mmCIF file of C-alpha atoms and ligand atoms in Angstrom:
data_model
loop_
_atom_site.group_PDB
_atom_site.id
_atom_site.type_symbol
_atom_site.label_atom_id
_atom_site.label_comp_id
_atom_site.label_asym_id
_atom_site.label_seq_id
_atom_site.Cartn_x
_atom_site.Cartn_y
_atom_site.Cartn_z
ATOM 1 C CA MET A 90 0.000 0.000 0.000
ATOM 2 C CA THR A 91 1.028 3.587 -0.575
ATOM 3 C CA PRO A 92 1.207 5.367 2.777
ATOM 4 C CA ALA A 93 -0.536 8.704 3.117
ATOM 5 C CA THR A 94 1.923 11.563 2.986
ATOM 6 C CA ALA A 95 0.597 13.463 5.974
ATOM 7 C CA SER A 96 -1.785 13.129 8.897
ATOM 8 C CA PRO A 97 -5.241 14.112 7.646
ATOM 9 C CA LEU A 98 -6.895 17.155 9.043
ATOM 10 C CA LEU A 99 -10.498 18.099 9.383
ATOM 11 C CA TYR A 100 -11.170 21.784 9.090
ATOM 12 C CA GLY A 101 -13.954 22.889 11.406
ATOM 13 C CA PRO A 102 -15.254 26.262 12.571
ATOM 14 C CA ASN A 103 -12.466 26.410 15.168
ATOM 15 C CA GLY A 104 -9.714 25.577 12.702
ATOM 16 C CA PRO A 105 -7.964 22.278 12.047
ATOM 17 C CA LEU A 106 -8.720 19.112 13.975
ATOM 18 C CA PRO A 107 -5.602 16.964 13.704
ATOM 19 C CA LEU A 108 -6.074 13.211 13.803
ATOM 20 C CA ASP A 109 -2.963 12.779 15.923
ATOM 21 C CA ARG A 110 -5.021 10.971 18.577
ATOM 22 C CA PRO A 111 -8.378 9.175 18.687
ATOM 23 C CA ARG A 112 -11.315 11.499 18.097
ATOM 24 C CA VAL A 113 -14.962 11.006 19.010
ATOM 25 C CA MET A 114 -17.502 11.332 16.183
ATOM 26 C CA GLY A 115 -21.001 11.711 17.630
ATOM 27 C CA ILE A 116 -23.800 10.126 15.563
ATOM 28 C CA LEU A 117 -26.785 12.339 14.729
ATOM 29 C CA ASN A 118 -29.302 10.402 12.658
ATOM 30 C CA VAL A 119 -32.142 12.601 11.419
ATOM 31 C CA THR A 120 -34.145 9.609 10.215
ATOM 32 C CA PRO A 121 -37.354 7.949 11.392
ATOM 33 C CA ASP A 122 -35.858 4.458 11.156
ATOM 34 C CA SER A 123 -32.190 4.279 12.232
ATOM 35 C CA PHE A 124 -31.563 1.144 14.257
ATOM 36 C CA SER A 125 -30.597 2.935 17.468
ATOM 37 C CA ASP A 126 -31.617 6.606 17.465
ATOM 38 C CA GLY A 127 -34.288 6.534 14.730
ATOM 39 C CA GLY A 128 -37.020 9.150 15.228
ATOM 40 C CA GLU A 129 -35.322 10.863 18.172
ATOM 41 C CA HIS A 130 -33.806 13.796 16.274
ATOM 42 C CA ALA A 131 -36.086 14.157 13.267
ATOM 43 C CA ARG A 132 -37.137 17.669 14.345
ATOM 44 C CA LEU A 133 -34.621 20.432 13.685
ATOM 45 C CA ASP A 134 -34.645 21.800 17.240
ATOM 46 C CA ARG A 135 -34.057 18.320 18.676
ATOM 47 C CA ALA A 136 -31.223 17.648 16.250
ATOM 48 C CA VAL A 137 -29.449 20.885 17.176
ATOM 49 C CA ALA A 138 -30.001 20.235 20.891
ATOM 50 C CA ARG A 139 -28.512 16.748 20.567
ATOM 51 C CA ALA A 140 -25.493 18.119 18.687
ATOM 52 C CA ARG A 141 -24.952 20.703 21.416
ATOM 53 C CA GLN A 142 -25.240 18.009 24.040
ATOM 54 C CA MET A 143 -22.688 15.826 22.235
ATOM 55 C CA GLN A 144 -20.332 18.806 22.006
ATOM 56 C CA ALA A 145 -20.636 19.343 25.777
ATOM 57 C CA GLU A 146 -20.001 15.626 26.322
ATOM 58 C CA GLY A 147 -16.704 15.749 24.442
ATOM 59 C CA ALA A 148 -17.485 15.041 20.780
ATOM 60 C CA ASP A 149 -14.792 16.210 18.354
ATOM 61 C CA LEU A 150 -17.062 16.070 15.307
ATOM 62 C CA ILE A 151 -20.671 15.231 14.438
ATOM 63 C CA ASP A 152 -21.836 12.799 11.742
ATOM 64 C CA VAL A 153 -25.268 13.687 10.358
ATOM 65 C CA GLY A 154 -27.209 10.963 8.536
ATOM 66 C CA GLY A 155 -30.538 11.208 6.684
ATOM 67 C CA GLU A 156 -30.809 7.670 5.310
ATOM 68 C CA SER A 157 -30.618 4.574 7.483
ATOM 69 C CA THR A 158 -28.211 1.937 6.201
ATOM 70 C CA ARG A 159 -29.164 -0.734 8.714
ATOM 71 C CA PRO A 160 -29.654 -4.193 7.152
ATOM 72 C CA GLY A 161 -32.932 -4.232 5.214
ATOM 73 C CA ALA A 162 -33.391 -0.440 5.245
ATOM 74 C CA GLU A 163 -35.413 1.047 2.393
ATOM 75 C CA PRO A 164 -33.628 3.662 0.229
ATOM 76 C CA VAL A 165 -34.704 7.286 0.709
ATOM 77 C CA SER A 166 -35.517 9.620 -2.223
ATOM 78 C CA LEU A 167 -33.258 12.542 -3.090
ATOM 79 C CA ALA A 168 -35.958 15.055 -2.143
ATOM 80 C CA GLU A 169 -36.618 13.425 1.219
ATOM 81 C CA GLU A 170 -32.938 13.095 2.164
ATOM 82 C CA ARG A 171 -32.363 16.716 1.141
ATOM 83 C CA ARG A 172 -35.322 17.812 3.288
ATOM 84 C CA ARG A 173 -33.954 15.888 6.270
ATOM 85 C CA VAL A 174 -30.292 16.870 6.238
ATOM 86 C CA LEU A 175 -29.773 20.302 4.685
ATOM 87 C CA PRO A 176 -31.581 22.387 7.340
ATOM 88 C CA VAL A 177 -29.671 20.461 10.003
ATOM 89 C CA LEU A 178 -26.301 21.098 8.335
ATOM 90 C CA GLU A 179 -27.113 24.808 8.003
ATOM 91 C CA ALA A 180 -28.240 25.057 11.635
ATOM 92 C CA LEU A 181 -25.168 23.209 12.923
ATOM 93 C CA ALA A 182 -22.854 25.447 10.886
ATOM 94 C CA ALA A 183 -24.456 28.469 12.560
ATOM 95 C CA GLU A 184 -24.826 27.110 16.082
ATOM 96 C CA VAL A 185 -22.296 24.364 16.867
ATOM 97 C CA ALA A 186 -18.548 24.942 16.802
ATOM 98 C CA LEU A 187 -17.549 21.461 15.639
ATOM 99 C CA PRO A 188 -16.647 20.025 12.247
ATOM 100 C CA VAL A 189 -19.667 18.281 10.730
ATOM 101 C CA SER A 190 -19.577 15.182 8.554
ATOM 102 C CA LEU A 191 -22.444 14.050 6.329
ATOM 103 C CA ASP A 192 -23.232 10.359 5.904
ATOM 104 C CA THR A 193 -24.668 10.079 2.377
ATOM 105 C CA MET A 194 -24.344 8.060 -0.817
ATOM 106 C CA LYS A 195 -25.939 10.693 -3.083
ATOM 107 C CA PRO A 196 -23.726 13.005 -5.177
ATOM 108 C CA GLU A 197 -26.305 15.830 -5.278
ATOM 109 C CA ILE A 198 -26.489 15.870 -1.476
ATOM 110 C CA MET A 199 -22.688 15.754 -1.233
ATOM 111 C CA ARG A 200 -22.394 18.941 -3.289
ATOM 112 C CA GLU A 201 -25.101 20.729 -1.331
ATOM 113 C CA ALA A 202 -23.611 19.606 1.982
ATOM 114 C CA VAL A 203 -20.271 21.179 1.099
ATOM 115 C CA GLN A 204 -22.037 24.469 0.335
ATOM 116 C CA ALA A 205 -23.781 24.168 3.713
ATOM 117 C CA GLY A 206 -20.421 23.839 5.476
ATOM 118 C CA ALA A 207 -19.757 20.089 5.822
ATOM 119 C CA ALA A 208 -16.127 19.329 6.729
ATOM 120 C CA MET A 209 -16.307 15.659 5.779
ATOM 121 C CA LEU A 210 -18.277 13.382 3.460
ATOM 122 C CA ASN A 211 -18.858 9.871 4.773
ATOM 123 C CA ASP A 212 -20.046 7.441 2.106
ATOM 124 C CA VAL A 213 -20.746 3.848 3.161
ATOM 125 C CA ASN A 214 -20.652 3.047 -0.560
ATOM 126 C CA ALA A 215 -17.123 4.486 -0.983
ATOM 127 C CA PHE A 216 -18.168 7.089 -3.596
ATOM 128 C CA ARG A 217 -19.056 4.403 -6.173
ATOM 129 C CA ARG A 218 -22.490 5.663 -7.279
ATOM 130 C CA PRO A 219 -22.501 7.448 -10.640
ATOM 131 C CA GLY A 220 -21.452 11.045 -9.981
ATOM 132 C CA ALA A 221 -20.362 10.421 -6.384
ATOM 133 C CA GLU A 222 -16.658 10.214 -7.169
ATOM 134 C CA ALA A 223 -16.745 13.502 -9.098
ATOM 135 C CA ALA A 224 -18.633 15.201 -6.259
ATOM 136 C CA ALA A 225 -16.161 13.854 -3.704
ATOM 137 C CA VAL A 226 -13.128 14.890 -5.743
ATOM 138 C CA ALA A 227 -14.448 18.448 -6.121
ATOM 139 C CA ALA A 228 -15.276 18.634 -2.411
ATOM 140 C CA ALA A 229 -11.824 17.461 -1.326
ATOM 141 C CA ARG A 230 -9.723 19.237 -3.956
ATOM 142 C CA ASP A 231 -11.566 22.549 -4.144
ATOM 143 C CA HIS A 232 -12.934 22.870 -0.606
ATOM 144 C CA GLY A 233 -10.536 20.822 1.552
ATOM 145 C CA VAL A 234 -13.302 18.451 2.651
ATOM 146 C CA ALA A 235 -12.206 15.101 4.142
ATOM 147 C CA LEU A 236 -13.606 11.869 2.681
ATOM 148 C CA CYS A 237 -14.422 8.676 4.553
ATOM 149 C CA VAL A 238 -14.128 5.662 2.259
ATOM 150 C CA MET A 239 -15.998 2.674 3.725
ATOM 151 C CA HIS A 240 -16.139 -0.963 2.663
ATOM 152 C CA MET A 241 -19.555 -2.544 2.111
ATOM 153 C CA GLN A 242 -20.312 -5.830 0.377
ATOM 154 C CA GLY A 243 -23.650 -5.554 -1.485
ATOM 155 C CA GLU A 244 -26.386 -3.049 -0.670
ATOM 156 C CA PRO A 245 -28.067 -2.357 2.706
ATOM 157 C CA GLN A 246 -31.314 -4.093 1.623
ATOM 158 C CA SER A 247 -29.606 -7.462 1.124
ATOM 159 C CA MET A 248 -26.042 -7.219 2.471
ATOM 160 C CA GLN A 249 -26.570 -9.497 5.483
ATOM 161 C CA GLN A 250 -28.233 -12.329 3.545
ATOM 162 C CA ALA A 251 -25.124 -14.374 2.720
ATOM 163 C CA PRO A 252 -21.907 -12.355 2.986
ATOM 164 C CA HIS A 253 -18.947 -14.299 1.636
ATOM 165 C CA TYR A 254 -15.192 -13.669 1.430
ATOM 166 C CA ASP A 255 -12.213 -15.923 0.773
ATOM 167 C CA ASP A 256 -10.018 -13.681 2.965
ATOM 168 C CA VAL A 257 -12.048 -10.869 4.485
ATOM 169 C CA ALA A 258 -9.114 -8.855 5.872
ATOM 170 C CA ALA A 259 -7.133 -8.937 2.626
ATOM 171 C CA GLU A 260 -10.187 -8.207 0.461
ATOM 172 C CA VAL A 261 -11.326 -5.253 2.571
ATOM 173 C CA ARG A 262 -7.804 -3.797 2.690
ATOM 174 C CA ALA A 263 -7.388 -4.179 -1.067
ATOM 175 C CA PHE A 264 -10.786 -2.578 -1.722
ATOM 176 C CA LEU A 265 -10.045 0.417 0.507
ATOM 177 C CA GLU A 266 -6.655 0.955 -1.075
ATOM 178 C CA GLN A 267 -8.078 0.632 -4.589
ATOM 179 C CA ARG A 268 -10.806 3.216 -3.861
ATOM 180 C CA CYS A 269 -8.288 5.594 -2.251
ATOM 181 C CA ALA A 270 -5.913 5.196 -5.188
ATOM 182 C CA ALA A 271 -8.759 5.959 -7.637
ATOM 183 C CA LEU A 272 -9.701 9.097 -5.698
ATOM 184 C CA GLN A 273 -6.083 10.228 -5.485
ATOM 185 C CA ALA A 274 -5.645 9.643 -9.221
ATOM 186 C CA THR A 275 -8.478 12.095 -9.882
ATOM 187 C CA GLY A 276 -7.057 14.792 -7.651
ATOM 188 C CA VAL A 277 -7.875 14.059 -4.000
ATOM 189 C CA PRO A 278 -4.883 14.797 -1.744
ATOM 190 C CA ALA A 279 -3.903 11.732 0.327
ATOM 191 C CA ASP A 280 -4.327 13.670 3.552
ATOM 192 C CA ARG A 281 -8.085 14.128 2.871
ATOM 193 C CA LEU A 282 -8.775 10.373 3.011
ATOM 194 C CA VAL A 283 -9.953 8.253 5.934
ATOM 195 C CA VAL A 284 -10.705 4.528 5.574
ATOM 196 C CA ASP A 285 -13.274 2.360 7.363
ATOM 197 C CA PRO A 286 -13.630 -1.445 7.162
ATOM 198 C CA GLY A 287 -17.409 -1.073 7.535
ATOM 199 C CA PHE A 288 -18.349 -3.244 10.493
ATOM 200 C CA GLY A 289 -21.687 -4.979 9.873
ATOM 201 C CA PHE A 290 -21.919 -3.972 6.219
ATOM 202 C CA GLY A 291 -22.121 -7.341 4.449
ATOM 203 C CA LYS A 292 -20.232 -9.172 7.215
ATOM 204 C CA THR A 293 -20.937 -12.032 9.604
ATOM 205 C CA LEU A 294 -19.848 -11.857 13.234
ATOM 206 C CA GLU A 295 -16.729 -13.826 12.323
ATOM 207 C CA HIS A 296 -15.903 -11.419 9.482
ATOM 208 C CA ASN A 297 -16.302 -8.498 11.909
ATOM 209 C CA ARG A 298 -14.018 -10.176 14.457
ATOM 210 C CA THR A 299 -11.343 -10.870 11.873
ATOM 211 C CA LEU A 300 -11.487 -7.256 10.674
ATOM 212 C CA PHE A 301 -11.329 -5.956 14.234
ATOM 213 C CA HIS A 302 -8.264 -8.103 14.926
ATOM 214 C CA GLY A 303 -6.670 -6.577 11.816
ATOM 215 C CA LEU A 304 -7.259 -2.919 12.728
ATOM 216 C CA ALA A 305 -3.645 -2.339 13.779
ATOM 217 C CA THR A 306 -2.462 -3.712 10.438
ATOM 218 C CA LEU A 307 -4.888 -1.447 8.583
ATOM 219 C CA ALA A 308 -3.730 1.570 10.603
ATOM 220 C CA ARG A 309 -0.093 0.732 9.831
ATOM 221 C CA ASP A 310 -0.866 0.996 6.112
ATOM 222 C CA GLY A 311 -0.625 4.739 6.674
ATOM 223 C CA ARG A 312 -4.242 5.812 6.264
ATOM 224 C CA SER A 313 -6.288 7.190 9.135
ATOM 225 C CA VAL A 314 -8.873 4.639 10.215
ATOM 226 C CA LEU A 315 -12.485 5.283 11.265
ATOM 227 C CA VAL A 316 -14.316 2.595 13.245
ATOM 228 C CA GLY A 317 -18.085 2.354 13.715
ATOM 229 C CA VAL A 318 -19.212 -0.488 15.963
ATOM 230 C CA SER A 319 -21.423 1.502 18.338
ATOM 231 C CA ARG A 320 -24.463 -0.503 19.518
ATOM 232 C CA LYS A 321 -24.252 -2.688 16.414
ATOM 233 C CA SER A 322 -25.526 -6.266 16.302
ATOM 234 C CA MET A 323 -21.962 -7.622 16.628
ATOM 235 C CA ILE A 324 -21.843 -6.060 20.124
ATOM 236 C CA GLY A 325 -25.280 -7.533 20.888
ATOM 237 C CA ALA A 326 -24.194 -10.960 19.630
ATOM 238 C CA LEU A 327 -21.009 -10.943 21.727
ATOM 239 C CA LEU A 328 -23.132 -10.143 24.794
ATOM 240 C CA GLY A 329 -25.606 -13.008 24.374
ATOM 241 C CA GLN A 330 -28.025 -11.343 21.914
ATOM 242 C CA ARG A 331 -28.356 -8.189 24.019
ATOM 243 C CA PRO A 332 -30.947 -5.659 22.729
ATOM 244 C CA VAL A 333 -29.738 -2.277 21.450
ATOM 245 C CA GLU A 334 -30.319 -0.362 24.697
ATOM 246 C CA GLY A 335 -28.056 -2.783 26.629
ATOM 247 C CA ARG A 336 -25.028 -2.396 24.358
ATOM 248 C CA VAL A 337 -23.480 0.835 25.707
ATOM 249 C CA THR A 338 -20.716 -0.654 27.884
ATOM 250 C CA GLY A 339 -19.805 -3.204 25.225
ATOM 251 C CA SER A 340 -19.648 -0.450 22.621
ATOM 252 C CA VAL A 341 -17.370 1.696 24.786
ATOM 253 C CA ALA A 342 -15.051 -1.273 25.369
ATOM 254 C CA ALA A 343 -14.892 -1.922 21.628
ATOM 255 C CA ALA A 344 -14.207 1.758 20.873
ATOM 256 C CA LEU A 345 -11.319 1.721 23.336
ATOM 257 C CA LEU A 346 -9.869 -1.432 21.800
ATOM 258 C CA ALA A 347 -10.134 0.163 18.361
ATOM 259 C CA ALA A 348 -8.301 3.244 19.645
ATOM 260 C CA GLN A 349 -5.565 1.042 21.106
ATOM 261 C CA GLN A 350 -5.119 -0.493 17.665
ATOM 262 C CA GLY A 351 -4.677 2.903 16.074
ATOM 263 C CA ALA A 352 -8.183 3.961 14.982
ATOM 264 C CA ARG A 353 -8.340 7.753 14.779
ATOM 265 C CA ILE A 354 -12.093 8.393 14.536
ATOM 266 C CA LEU A 355 -14.588 6.492 16.669
ATOM 267 C CA ARG A 356 -18.162 6.824 15.384
ATOM 268 C CA VAL A 357 -20.374 6.473 18.463
ATOM 269 C CA HIS A 358 -23.836 7.061 19.871
ATOM 270 C CA ASP A 359 -22.611 7.297 23.497
ATOM 271 C CA VAL A 360 -20.299 10.278 23.385
ATOM 272 C CA ALA A 361 -19.891 10.997 27.114
ATOM 273 C CA ALA A 362 -19.000 7.418 28.013
ATOM 274 C CA THR A 363 -16.608 7.039 25.081
ATOM 275 C CA ALA A 364 -14.887 10.375 25.749
ATOM 276 C CA ASP A 365 -14.354 9.413 29.418
ATOM 277 C CA ALA A 366 -12.930 6.033 28.451
ATOM 278 C CA LEU A 367 -10.558 7.664 25.956
ATOM 279 C CA ALA A 368 -9.418 10.240 28.527
ATOM 280 C CA ILE A 369 -8.457 7.453 30.940
ATOM 281 C CA TYR A 370 -6.768 5.484 28.169
ATOM 282 C CA SER A 371 -4.834 8.523 27.104
ATOM 283 C CA ALA A 372 -3.708 9.268 30.682
ATOM 284 C CA LEU A 373 -2.914 5.762 31.879
ATOM 285 C CA ASP A 374 -1.958 3.540 28.967
ATOM 286 C CA PRO A 375 1.756 3.816 28.170
ATOM 287 C CA ARG A 376 0.981 3.054 24.477
ATOM 288 C CA ALA A 377 -1.092 6.273 24.361
ATOM 289 C CA GLY A 378 1.809 8.411 25.550
ATOM 290 C CA GLY A 379 0.523 8.804 29.142
ATOM 291 C CA LYS A 380 0.110 12.553 28.811
ATOM 292 C CA GLY A 381 -3.631 12.830 29.419
ATOM 293 C CA ALA A 382 -6.340 14.002 27.034
HETATM 294 N N1 HH2 B 761 -22.393 2.730 10.335
HETATM 295 C C1 HH2 B 761 -23.646 3.178 10.136
HETATM 296 C C2 HH2 B 761 -23.863 4.316 9.329
HETATM 297 N N2 HH2 B 761 -22.824 4.984 8.765
HETATM 298 N N3 HH2 B 761 -20.496 5.226 8.409
HETATM 299 C C3 HH2 B 761 -19.251 4.791 8.601
HETATM 300 N N4 HH2 B 761 -18.208 5.431 8.043
HETATM 301 N N5 HH2 B 761 -18.983 3.674 9.362
HETATM 302 C C4 HH2 B 761 -19.973 2.953 9.958
HETATM 303 O O1 HH2 B 761 -19.683 1.933 10.624
HETATM 304 C C5 HH2 B 761 -21.332 3.387 9.770
HETATM 305 C C6 HH2 B 761 -21.556 4.547 8.972
HETATM 306 C C7 HH2 B 761 -24.802 2.479 10.757
HETATM 307 O O2 HH2 B 761 -25.077 2.970 12.039
HETATM 308 P P1 HH2 B 761 -26.184 4.078 12.394
HETATM 309 O O3 HH2 B 761 -25.944 5.340 11.644
HETATM 310 O O4 HH2 B 761 -26.237 4.228 13.855
HETATM 311 O O5 HH2 B 761 -27.559 3.428 11.970
HETATM 312 P P2 HH2 B 761 -28.485 3.600 10.696
HETATM 313 O O6 HH2 B 761 -27.695 3.220 9.476
HETATM 314 O O7 HH2 B 761 -29.628 2.664 10.963
HETATM 315 O O8 HH2 B 761 -28.918 5.044 10.616
#
């Protein structure tokens, strides 16, 4: 793999956010049907209040999503996704002093999100839809927006039906590097790219475990790594089929283990608990430098 030339930066309202240590990305789903927080933040005032709360709890950035990608989720129309996310992005740009990422697969929404102030585009489909790569390249090259390139096998509607790999770790690594190389070839600076193995996106529990065990290897490839395991079914399965509301402690433990393996962005629902765990890790674990948060 070709290592990135520099540590990526996110540019937020308060200037650059270096990924020199693990950062907490707070999830803000403005959907009626997300698997964990669906329906809670569909109103604009509630979405802004939740973002403010996550900022107070220690979030370093916020990831806004207007289309659920949980297994079996129905796709959302362009008009509906636009209606859900754009007012939220505009309100957060005016009222919350954190970089904001937008979780979308649609090129039109990507372009509009950049105009509305998004600092990062997070595409679970790795910018493969027609037009998405061009929108991502323009966002990164012309506006300095960071791009999260995630691995997914199949589509959300059917991805968990029979996921299959010969060597999941090697295939996911090769896919991420191939997508990053394609984006770099069309003008995206290497330091705008973040990679994500896509836990739960066309993966069995065993695939997820193998990928988790390989996080340190992925991080050593030289790209910044984002990990999203918060409250996902793999956490529930490892805790004896625990329902979503009982997965907080397991999710925090997994986020910490991901940070220990070099993950730089932890995408989480439980910001306060994750930020506390990271502060203790940073202060007490010799591998984290022992200097405190
Ligand atoms: N997971 C989800 C959505 N977007 N983006 C990245 N980069 N990595 C992830 O692991 C990831 C993601 C699914 O979680 P959530 O947003 O909580 O649920 P839903 O898709 O139902 O809205």
